[in-house]
C-alpha positions as a printed Julia matrix, in Angstrom:
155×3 Matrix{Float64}:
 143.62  75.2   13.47
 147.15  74.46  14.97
 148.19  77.13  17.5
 150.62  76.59  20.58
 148.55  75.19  22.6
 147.71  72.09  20.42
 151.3   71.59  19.92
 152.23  71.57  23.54
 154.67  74.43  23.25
 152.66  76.79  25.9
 151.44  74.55  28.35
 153.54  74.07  31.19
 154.39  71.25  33.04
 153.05  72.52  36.09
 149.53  72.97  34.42
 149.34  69.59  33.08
 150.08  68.0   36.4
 147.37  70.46  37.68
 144.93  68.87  34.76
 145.58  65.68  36.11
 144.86  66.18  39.44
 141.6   68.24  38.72
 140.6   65.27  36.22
 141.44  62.47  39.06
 140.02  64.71  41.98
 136.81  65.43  39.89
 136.67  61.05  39.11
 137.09  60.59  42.92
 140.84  59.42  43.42
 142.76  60.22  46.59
 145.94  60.42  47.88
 147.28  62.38  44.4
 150.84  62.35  44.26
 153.29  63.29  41.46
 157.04  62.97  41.19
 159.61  63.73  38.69
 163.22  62.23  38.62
 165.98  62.46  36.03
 164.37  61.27  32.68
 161.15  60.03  34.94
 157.94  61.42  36.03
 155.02  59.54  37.72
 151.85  60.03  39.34
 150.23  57.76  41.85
 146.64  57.65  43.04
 144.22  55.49  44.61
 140.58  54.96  43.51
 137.99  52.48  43.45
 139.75  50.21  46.36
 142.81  50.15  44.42
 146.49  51.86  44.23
 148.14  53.39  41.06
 151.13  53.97  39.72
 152.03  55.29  35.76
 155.62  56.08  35.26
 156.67  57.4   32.32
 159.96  58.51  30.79
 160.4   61.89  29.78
 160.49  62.95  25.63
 164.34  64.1   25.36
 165.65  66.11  22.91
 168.81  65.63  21.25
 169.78  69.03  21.41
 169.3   69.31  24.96
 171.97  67.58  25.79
 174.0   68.91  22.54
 175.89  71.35  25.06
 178.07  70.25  28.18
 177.52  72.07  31.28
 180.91  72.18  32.06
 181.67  74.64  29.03
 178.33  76.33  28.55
 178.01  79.87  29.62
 174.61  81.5   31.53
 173.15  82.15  27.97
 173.51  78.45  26.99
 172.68  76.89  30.09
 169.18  78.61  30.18
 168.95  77.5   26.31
 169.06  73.73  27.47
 166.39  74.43  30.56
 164.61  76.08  27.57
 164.65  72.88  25.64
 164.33  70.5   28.6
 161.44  72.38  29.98
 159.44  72.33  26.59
 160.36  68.26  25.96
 159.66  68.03  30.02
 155.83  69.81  29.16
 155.15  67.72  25.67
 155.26  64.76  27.98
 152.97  65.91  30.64
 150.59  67.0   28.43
 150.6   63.76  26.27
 149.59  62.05  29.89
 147.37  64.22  30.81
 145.47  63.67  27.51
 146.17  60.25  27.62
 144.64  59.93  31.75
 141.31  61.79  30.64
 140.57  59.8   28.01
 140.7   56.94  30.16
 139.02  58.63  32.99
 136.41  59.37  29.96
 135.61  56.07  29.55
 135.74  54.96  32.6
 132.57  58.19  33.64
 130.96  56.71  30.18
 130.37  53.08  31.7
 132.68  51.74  28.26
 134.87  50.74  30.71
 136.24  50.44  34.61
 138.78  52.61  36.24
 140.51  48.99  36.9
 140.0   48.4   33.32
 141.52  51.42  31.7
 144.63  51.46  34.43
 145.01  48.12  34.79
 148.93  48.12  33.96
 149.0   50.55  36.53
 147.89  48.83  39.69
 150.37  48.43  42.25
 150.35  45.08  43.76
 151.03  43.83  47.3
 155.06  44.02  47.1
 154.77  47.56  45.24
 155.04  45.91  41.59
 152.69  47.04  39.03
 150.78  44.42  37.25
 152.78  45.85  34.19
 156.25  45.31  35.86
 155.3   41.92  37.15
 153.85  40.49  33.68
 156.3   42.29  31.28
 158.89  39.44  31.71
 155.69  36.5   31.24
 154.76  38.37  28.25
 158.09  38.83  26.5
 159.1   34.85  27.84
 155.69  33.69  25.97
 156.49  35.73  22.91
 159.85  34.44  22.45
 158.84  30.46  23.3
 155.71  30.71  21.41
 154.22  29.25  24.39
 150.77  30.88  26.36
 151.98  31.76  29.71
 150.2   29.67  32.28
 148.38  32.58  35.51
 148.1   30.94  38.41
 145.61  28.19  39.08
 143.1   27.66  36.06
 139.53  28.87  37.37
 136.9   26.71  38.18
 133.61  26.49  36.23
């Protein structure tokens, strides 16, 4: 069965956000913020000793942007908030699915909340371990070479 909800087209923004933070509050995080700028949204949270941060860029539709403001009437500017709004919603939903199956696992003991966000963490210098090991990554995939982390560990 396939109605509106399953395809994202009825479920606003707003609630998603509000799934989020009642799936974060009910796991124990704090300090739940959300944001949303230009083709961006984000929500940041601490739990388990730890900050997060997931940014994400907003699904865009082409025909969003098909009409230019400067021409458009009433009728068509409220058509593109129409089709921003229900690209803006498919995205929150797809995160909040996306954060409580991670939370999921996290409650089920398959993994730790550290685990599951670990991109996420926002390092001392407000970096996420994503945005400080993208560049290793991609360098060691175009040398061939295995990046080297730090000092090796001791037995």
């Amino acid at each position: 069965m396939t109605g509106p909800y399953t395809r994202g087209d009825s479920y606003s923004s707003e609630a998603s956000r509000k799934q989020i933070r009642r799936a974060l509050e009910h796991y124990g995080a704090t300090d739940i913020v959300f944001g949303q700028r230009g083709s961006l949204g984000a929500v940041a949270f601490k739990g388990d000793g730890r900050q997060y941060r997931i940014v994400m860029h907003l699904l865009l539709s082409e025909g969003a942007f098909a009409v230019r403001s400067d021409i458009a009437d009433g009728q068509l500017r409220d058509a593109k908030a129409k089709v921003l709004e229900q690209t803006n919603r498919k995205s929150w939903q797809a995160l909040a699915s996306a954060i409580d199956a991670k939370l999921g696992a996290a409650a089920a003991g398959i993994a730790t909340l550290e685990s599951e966000f670990l991109a996420h963490v926002v390092l001392p210098g407000n970096n996420t371990v994503y945005e400080e090991m993208e560049p290793v990554i991609d360098s060691a995939y175009r040398s061939g070479q295995r990046p080297l982390f730090g000092s090796p560990s001791l037995p």
